[in-house]
Short mmCIF file of C-alpha atoms in Angstrom, two decimals:
data_model
loop_
_atom_site.label_atom_id
_atom_site.label_comp_id
_atom_site.label_asym_id
_atom_site.label_seq_id
_atom_site.Cartn_x
_atom_site.Cartn_y
_atom_site.Cartn_z
CA UNK A 1 -16.27 -27.12 -20.57
CA UNK A 2 -18.59 -27.17 -17.59
CA UNK A 3 -20.50 -24.61 -15.59
CA UNK A 4 -18.93 -24.06 -12.18
CA UNK A 5 -20.02 -21.82 -9.30
CA UNK A 6 -17.42 -19.96 -7.29
CA UNK A 7 -18.06 -18.59 -3.81
CA UNK A 8 -15.84 -16.00 -2.15
CA UNK A 9 -16.16 -14.31 1.23
CA UNK A 10 -13.17 -12.03 1.52
CA UNK A 11 -11.27 -10.17 4.20
CA UNK A 12 -13.55 -7.15 3.90
CA UNK A 13 -16.17 -9.23 5.77
CA UNK A 14 -18.99 -7.66 3.78
CA UNK A 15 -20.71 -10.74 2.39
CA UNK A 16 -20.59 -13.62 -0.07
CA UNK A 17 -19.87 -13.14 -3.76
CA UNK A 18 -21.19 -15.91 -6.01
CA UNK A 19 -20.50 -16.27 -9.72
CA UNK A 20 -20.76 -18.89 -12.43
CA UNK A 21 -18.36 -19.40 -15.33
CA UNK A 22 -17.87 -21.93 -18.12
CA UNK A 23 -14.41 -23.43 -17.78
CA UNK A 24 -12.26 -26.53 -18.05
CA UNK A 25 -9.68 -25.15 -15.62
CA UNK A 26 -7.50 -23.90 -18.46
CA UNK A 27 -9.71 -21.69 -20.59
CA UNK A 28 -12.66 -19.52 -19.66
CA UNK A 29 -15.44 -20.14 -22.16
CA UNK A 30 -18.02 -17.72 -20.82
CA UNK A 31 -19.40 -15.82 -17.87
CA UNK A 32 -22.66 -16.65 -16.13
CA UNK A 33 -24.64 -14.66 -13.59
CA UNK A 34 -23.20 -13.29 -10.37
CA UNK A 35 -24.51 -11.79 -7.16
CA UNK A 36 -23.46 -10.52 -3.76
CA UNK A 37 -25.29 -11.58 -0.62
CA UNK A 38 -24.36 -9.16 2.19
CA UNK A 39 -23.78 -10.44 5.69
CA UNK A 40 -26.34 -9.34 8.23
CA UNK A 41 -24.74 -7.04 10.84
CA UNK A 42 -24.79 -9.72 13.55
CA UNK A 43 -22.86 -12.20 11.41
CA UNK A 44 -20.36 -9.57 10.33
CA UNK A 45 -19.78 -8.61 13.96
CA UNK A 46 -19.39 -12.26 14.98
CA UNK A 47 -16.84 -12.88 12.22
CA UNK A 48 -14.96 -9.72 13.16
CA UNK A 49 -14.81 -10.94 16.76
CA UNK A 50 -13.44 -14.31 15.61
CA UNK A 51 -10.54 -12.58 13.86
CA UNK A 52 -9.39 -11.12 17.15
CA UNK A 53 -9.21 -14.52 18.87
CA UNK A 54 -8.59 -16.96 16.02
CA UNK A 55 -4.98 -17.55 17.08
CA UNK A 56 -6.18 -19.10 20.33
CA UNK A 57 -9.52 -20.60 19.24
CA UNK A 58 -10.01 -24.36 19.10
CA UNK A 59 -11.63 -25.97 16.03
CA UNK A 60 -14.45 -27.27 18.24
CA UNK A 61 -15.11 -23.90 19.91
CA UNK A 62 -18.94 -23.72 20.23
CA UNK A 63 -19.17 -20.08 19.13
CA UNK A 64 -16.89 -20.71 16.17
CA UNK A 65 -19.02 -23.67 15.10
CA UNK A 66 -22.19 -21.60 15.44
CA UNK A 67 -20.75 -18.83 13.29
CA UNK A 68 -19.38 -21.35 10.78
CA UNK A 69 -22.80 -22.92 10.35
CA UNK A 70 -24.50 -19.56 9.85
CA UNK A 71 -21.77 -18.55 7.40
CA UNK A 72 -22.32 -21.77 5.43
CA UNK A 73 -26.07 -21.20 5.37
CA UNK A 74 -25.48 -17.82 3.70
CA UNK A 75 -23.36 -19.57 1.07
CA UNK A 76 -26.14 -22.11 0.49
CA UNK A 77 -28.58 -19.27 -0.01
CA UNK A 78 -26.21 -17.60 -2.47
CA UNK A 79 -26.03 -20.78 -4.58
CA UNK A 80 -29.81 -21.12 -4.56
CA UNK A 81 -30.31 -17.51 -5.60
CA UNK A 82 -27.77 -17.84 -8.40
CA UNK A 83 -29.95 -20.66 -9.78
CA UNK A 84 -27.71 -22.05 -12.52
CA UNK A 85 -27.29 -25.68 -13.68
CA UNK A 86 -23.76 -26.03 -12.32
CA UNK A 87 -21.93 -29.31 -11.79
CA UNK A 88 -19.33 -28.15 -9.26
CA UNK A 89 -18.81 -25.51 -6.56
CA UNK A 90 -15.57 -23.82 -5.53
CA UNK A 91 -15.96 -22.75 -1.88
CA UNK A 92 -13.23 -20.55 -0.44
CA UNK A 93 -14.71 -20.09 3.03
CA UNK A 94 -13.93 -17.21 5.37
CA UNK A 95 -10.30 -16.69 6.36
CA UNK A 96 -10.01 -16.07 10.08
CA UNK A 97 -6.24 -16.62 10.39
CA UNK A 98 -3.39 -16.54 7.89
CA UNK A 99 0.15 -17.05 9.22
CA UNK A 100 2.03 -19.04 6.60
CA UNK A 101 5.39 -18.56 8.32
CA UNK A 102 3.91 -20.55 11.20
CA UNK A 103 2.45 -23.09 8.77
CA UNK A 104 -1.10 -21.91 9.50
CA UNK A 105 -3.96 -20.77 7.31
CA UNK A 106 -7.53 -21.21 8.47
CA UNK A 107 -10.69 -20.77 6.43
CA UNK A 108 -13.95 -21.65 8.13
CA UNK A 109 -17.00 -23.02 6.34
CA UNK A 110 -18.66 -26.45 6.32
CA UNK A 111 -18.06 -27.87 2.84
CA UNK A 112 -19.97 -31.07 3.56
CA UNK A 113 -23.04 -29.11 4.68
CA UNK A 114 -22.80 -26.97 1.53
CA UNK A 115 -22.57 -30.09 -0.65
CA UNK A 116 -25.49 -31.75 1.11
CA UNK A 117 -27.75 -28.69 0.90
CA UNK A 118 -26.97 -27.91 -2.75
CA UNK A 119 -26.62 -31.48 -4.03
CA UNK A 120 -23.34 -30.57 -5.74
CA UNK A 121 -19.72 -31.63 -5.23
CA UNK A 122 -17.69 -28.94 -3.51
CA UNK A 123 -13.98 -28.14 -3.71
CA UNK A 124 -12.67 -26.34 -0.61
CA UNK A 125 -9.47 -25.91 1.45
CA UNK A 126 -7.59 -24.29 -1.43
CA UNK A 127 -4.65 -22.87 0.55
CA UNK A 128 -3.36 -25.58 2.91
CA UNK A 129 -1.37 -27.59 0.37
CA UNK A 130 0.54 -24.50 -0.72
CA UNK A 131 1.41 -23.56 2.85
CA UNK A 132 2.47 -27.16 3.55
CA UNK A 133 4.73 -26.93 0.50
CA UNK A 134 6.51 -23.88 1.84
CA UNK A 135 4.37 -21.27 0.10
CA UNK A 136 2.54 -18.23 1.37
CA UNK A 137 -0.87 -19.75 0.58
CA UNK A 138 -1.82 -16.48 -1.12
CA UNK A 139 -2.57 -14.97 -3.46
CA UNK A 140 -4.23 -17.74 -5.48
CA UNK A 141 -5.94 -15.52 -8.04
CA UNK A 142 -2.93 -15.24 -10.44
CA UNK A 143 -3.90 -18.44 -12.27
CA UNK A 144 -7.27 -16.90 -13.11
CA UNK A 145 -5.79 -13.48 -13.83
CA UNK A 146 -3.46 -15.09 -16.36
CA UNK A 147 -6.35 -16.88 -18.08
CA UNK A 148 -8.33 -13.65 -18.35
CA UNK A 149 -5.37 -11.56 -19.44
CA UNK A 150 -4.14 -13.83 -22.23
CA UNK A 151 -4.77 -11.12 -24.83
CA UNK A 152 -3.49 -8.10 -22.90
CA UNK A 153 -0.42 -6.08 -23.83
CA UNK A 154 2.43 -6.91 -21.43
CA UNK A 155 3.87 -6.34 -18.96
CA UNK A 156 0.61 -5.78 -17.10
CA UNK A 157 -0.43 -5.65 -13.46
CA UNK A 158 -3.78 -6.70 -12.01
CA UNK A 159 -4.54 -5.33 -8.56
CA UNK A 160 -7.23 -6.64 -6.24
CA UNK A 161 -8.37 -4.20 -3.54
CA UNK A 162 -10.14 -6.34 -0.98
CA UNK A 163 -9.57 -6.23 2.76
CA UNK A 164 -5.95 -7.02 1.88
CA UNK A 165 -4.55 -5.80 -1.45
CA UNK A 166 -2.80 -8.20 -3.80
CA UNK A 167 -1.32 -7.96 -7.26
CA UNK A 168 -0.46 -10.20 -10.17
CA UNK A 169 2.35 -9.08 -12.47
CA UNK A 170 2.39 -10.68 -15.93
CA UNK A 171 5.71 -10.31 -17.71
CA UNK A 172 6.29 -9.95 -21.42
CA UNK A 173 6.97 -13.70 -21.56
CA UNK A 174 3.84 -14.53 -19.54
CA UNK A 175 5.77 -15.28 -16.35
CA UNK A 176 3.80 -14.58 -13.18
CA UNK A 177 4.88 -12.78 -10.03
CA UNK A 178 2.37 -12.13 -7.27
CA UNK A 179 2.06 -10.99 -3.69
CA UNK A 180 -0.05 -9.22 -1.13
CA UNK A 181 1.05 -5.61 -1.24
CA UNK A 182 -0.33 -4.43 2.10
CA UNK A 183 -3.68 -3.38 3.53
CA UNK A 184 -6.50 -2.89 1.08
CA UNK A 185 -9.80 -1.71 2.50
CA UNK A 186 -9.59 -3.35 5.93
CA UNK A 187 -7.95 -0.54 7.91
CA UNK A 188 -10.05 2.14 6.27
CA UNK A 189 -13.19 0.10 6.96
CA UNK A 190 -12.27 -0.26 10.62
CA UNK A 191 -11.40 3.45 10.89
CA UNK A 192 -14.68 4.48 9.27
CA UNK A 193 -16.65 2.18 11.55
CA UNK A 194 -14.91 3.62 14.60
CA UNK A 195 -15.55 7.25 13.64
CA UNK A 196 -18.78 7.21 11.62
CA UNK A 197 -20.56 3.99 12.54
CA UNK A 198 -20.55 2.99 8.85
CA UNK A 199 -18.37 -0.04 7.98
CA UNK A 200 -16.60 1.61 5.02
CA UNK A 201 -15.61 5.02 3.68
CA UNK A 202 -18.41 5.17 1.16
CA UNK A 203 -17.32 6.87 -2.07
CA UNK A 204 -14.14 7.97 -0.29
CA UNK A 205 -16.07 10.86 1.23
CA UNK A 206 -14.26 10.85 4.59
CA UNK A 207 -10.78 10.62 3.04
CA UNK A 208 -11.62 13.25 0.43
CA UNK A 209 -12.27 15.75 3.20
CA UNK A 210 -8.89 15.22 4.85
CA UNK A 211 -5.18 15.71 4.29
CA UNK A 212 -2.53 13.00 4.16
CA UNK A 213 -0.06 13.18 7.05
CA UNK A 214 3.20 12.40 5.25
CA UNK A 215 5.18 11.91 8.50
CA UNK A 216 2.61 9.38 9.75
CA UNK A 217 2.55 7.71 6.34
CA UNK A 218 6.34 7.38 6.42
CA UNK A 219 6.12 5.63 9.80
CA UNK A 220 3.55 3.19 8.43
CA UNK A 221 5.69 2.40 5.38
CA UNK A 222 8.74 1.72 7.58
CA UNK A 223 7.33 -1.72 8.45
CA UNK A 224 9.79 -4.46 7.33
CA UNK A 225 7.07 -6.17 5.29
CA UNK A 226 7.44 -3.57 2.55
CA UNK A 227 11.14 -4.30 2.08
CA UNK A 228 10.50 -8.00 1.51
CA UNK A 229 10.45 -9.14 -2.11
CA UNK A 230 7.48 -10.96 -3.62
CA UNK A 231 6.01 -13.49 -3.10
CA UNK A 232 4.64 -12.54 0.32
CA UNK A 233 1.23 -12.53 2.00
CA UNK A 234 -0.64 -11.00 4.91
CA UNK A 235 -3.26 -11.74 7.51
CA UNK A 236 -6.09 -9.20 7.57
CA UNK A 237 -5.04 -8.17 11.09
CA UNK A 238 -1.35 -7.75 10.27
CA UNK A 239 -1.45 -3.95 10.27
CA UNK A 240 -4.03 -3.29 12.97
CA UNK A 241 -1.42 -1.27 14.86
CA UNK A 242 -1.68 1.29 12.05
CA UNK A 243 -4.97 2.40 13.60
CA UNK A 244 -3.04 3.40 16.71
CA UNK A 245 -0.41 5.17 14.59
CA UNK A 246 -3.06 7.42 12.99
CA UNK A 247 -5.16 7.77 16.14
CA UNK A 248 -4.01 11.35 16.86
CA UNK A 249 -5.28 12.52 13.46
CA UNK A 250 -8.78 13.80 12.80
CA UNK A 251 -11.24 11.29 11.33
CA UNK A 252 -10.86 12.83 7.87
CA UNK A 253 -7.05 13.10 7.99
CA UNK A 254 -6.81 9.57 9.36
CA UNK A 255 -8.93 8.26 6.49
CA UNK A 256 -6.86 10.20 3.95
CA UNK A 257 -3.63 8.82 5.43
CA UNK A 258 -4.88 5.22 5.52
CA UNK A 259 -6.06 5.57 1.92
CA UNK A 260 -2.63 6.83 0.93
CA UNK A 261 -1.06 3.94 2.90
CA UNK A 262 -2.87 1.38 0.72
CA UNK A 263 -1.79 3.13 -2.49
CA UNK A 264 1.77 3.80 -1.38
CA UNK A 265 2.22 0.16 -0.36
CA UNK A 266 1.24 -0.89 -3.89
CA UNK A 267 3.69 1.62 -5.35
CA UNK A 268 6.47 0.34 -3.07
CA UNK A 269 6.16 -3.22 -4.37
CA UNK A 270 9.28 -4.21 -6.31
CA UNK A 271 8.40 -5.52 -9.78
CA UNK A 272 10.62 -6.83 -12.59
CA UNK A 273 9.48 -4.05 -14.95
CA UNK A 274 7.05 -1.14 -15.06
CA UNK A 275 3.60 -2.35 -16.11
CA UNK A 276 2.09 -0.76 -19.18
CA UNK A 277 -1.04 -0.30 -17.09
CA UNK A 278 -2.79 -1.41 -13.92
CA UNK A 279 -6.23 -3.02 -13.94
CA UNK A 280 -8.06 -2.88 -10.61
CA UNK A 281 -10.76 -5.16 -9.21
CA UNK A 282 -12.31 -5.59 -5.78
CA UNK A 283 -14.39 -3.23 -3.70
CA UNK A 284 -11.64 -0.63 -3.39
CA UNK A 285 -11.99 0.36 -7.03
CA UNK A 286 -15.35 1.94 -6.09
CA UNK A 287 -13.51 4.40 -3.81
CA UNK A 288 -12.62 7.52 -5.86
CA UNK A 289 -10.14 8.74 -3.24
CA UNK A 290 -8.22 5.46 -3.37
CA UNK A 291 -8.20 5.37 -7.17
CA UNK A 292 -6.85 8.96 -7.22
CA UNK A 293 -4.07 8.00 -4.83
CA UNK A 294 -3.15 5.00 -6.94
CA UNK A 295 -2.94 7.07 -10.12
CA UNK A 296 -0.84 9.71 -8.38
CA UNK A 297 1.61 7.27 -6.77
CA UNK A 298 1.96 4.61 -9.49
CA UNK A 299 2.62 6.88 -12.43
CA UNK A 300 1.20 4.40 -14.95
CA UNK A 301 -2.35 4.22 -16.33
CA UNK A 302 -4.80 2.82 -13.76
CA UNK A 303 -8.28 1.62 -14.71
CA UNK A 304 -10.97 -0.64 -13.26
CA UNK A 305 -11.14 -4.08 -14.86
CA UNK A 306 -14.41 -3.05 -16.48
CA UNK A 307 -12.17 -1.39 -19.08
CA UNK A 308 -11.65 -4.96 -20.36
CA UNK A 309 -15.35 -5.81 -19.86
CA UNK A 310 -14.58 -7.94 -16.82
CA UNK A 311 -16.77 -7.81 -13.72
CA UNK A 312 -14.61 -6.48 -10.90
CA UNK A 313 -17.15 -7.39 -8.22
CA UNK A 314 -17.45 -11.02 -9.37
CA UNK A 315 -13.85 -11.68 -10.33
CA UNK A 316 -12.70 -13.34 -7.11
CA UNK A 317 -15.75 -15.60 -6.98
CA UNK A 318 -15.15 -16.48 -10.62
CA UNK A 319 -11.56 -17.28 -9.66
CA UNK A 320 -12.60 -19.96 -7.18
CA UNK A 321 -14.89 -21.52 -9.76
CA UNK A 322 -11.86 -21.67 -12.07
CA UNK A 323 -9.61 -23.07 -9.34
CA UNK A 324 -12.20 -25.73 -8.47
CA UNK A 325 -12.13 -26.90 -12.08
CA UNK A 326 -8.33 -26.97 -11.94
CA UNK A 327 -8.47 -29.06 -8.77
CA UNK A 328 -10.71 -31.63 -10.45
CA UNK A 329 -8.41 -31.67 -13.48
CA UNK A 330 -5.33 -32.23 -11.31
CA UNK A 331 -3.72 -28.94 -12.35
CA UNK A 332 -1.57 -26.69 -10.14
CA UNK A 333 -3.08 -23.67 -8.37
CA UNK A 334 0.19 -22.00 -7.38
CA UNK A 335 3.80 -21.63 -8.53
CA UNK A 336 7.09 -20.45 -7.01
CA UNK A 337 6.56 -16.97 -8.48
CA UNK A 338 3.04 -16.55 -7.13
CA UNK A 339 3.29 -17.87 -3.56
CA UNK A 340 6.92 -18.89 -3.07
CA UNK A 341 5.98 -22.57 -2.95
CA UNK A 342 8.92 -24.82 -3.87
CA UNK A 343 7.21 -26.52 -6.83
CA UNK A 344 4.01 -25.96 -8.84
CA UNK A 345 1.38 -27.18 -6.41
CA UNK A 346 -2.08 -28.62 -6.69
CA UNK A 347 -4.58 -27.80 -4.00
CA UNK A 348 -8.17 -28.00 -2.86
CA UNK A 349 -10.12 -30.95 -1.48
CA UNK A 350 -13.27 -32.40 -2.99
CA UNK A 351 -16.32 -33.45 -0.98
CA UNK A 352 -19.48 -34.90 -2.48
CA UNK A 353 -23.04 -34.83 -1.18
CA UNK A 354 -23.58 -37.46 1.47
#
């Protein structure tokens, strides 16, 4: 086994998660240190602005290249602060556009610059091969979920509450089914920023002071996405119109309704069997209001992944360390049941320091 660093900057746009694990791309031999390096407000705002125009931006757009370089510099700093004797980096980059039905998924980040500044080989561009093979390009975390969950009672469900929410269902026979379920924290973050000036509903305080509008929630859940079977995936901006749908509500009621929307979308996902329990990772598990909604709407036990002594803040970064090792080993990253790709598909591209 080797020590590999994983780097993840997710759709919540809050910063870079870095984590090290010992792995051969099949087994996980141990967990190293992890950290989160928050984006400065100017970078977060610049990335948020890119999301709104990514569908018409050119790859050589000067502002995009400026933001990409600054983004990469933050990743370099994260690797340096982690300070572990790794031999490989898995670098997800920042998704600014994800439209697999159009054959498009776009993660920015300069892998060659990262390799040059760290002196380490870097695996990047994890999603393109899956999309080219007819898949959704997401989620990619099921391979790592399955490795972690080898000893769990089944069927089990692992739910990641990032900007977009995604789940991995592990059947009694170990078969995997995965999909994005709907919005995670993204809409609530945008709503909180609009009404409080804070980029998240910290501790669920705003939602806890409001009431869910069931009629508005029903309108949100009427979107055709929720009737589609898994596998399926989303762009962070896919449900931005939901902010207009809740706009007549008070700030607290809007937050409560958007929180319920995330949980109800998870509950609406069609699965082959009822999980024995749900394990939750990602930033959303820190939101008590969201965890309450999940428990109420799912009807099965719901717990943060720390119940299994996993690190829910580092898990996605660990995942891309694991996937980087799989790329080097020539192993698949996705399967028909996880992304809808036609065949088990390898992915990722390797660059080495110049």
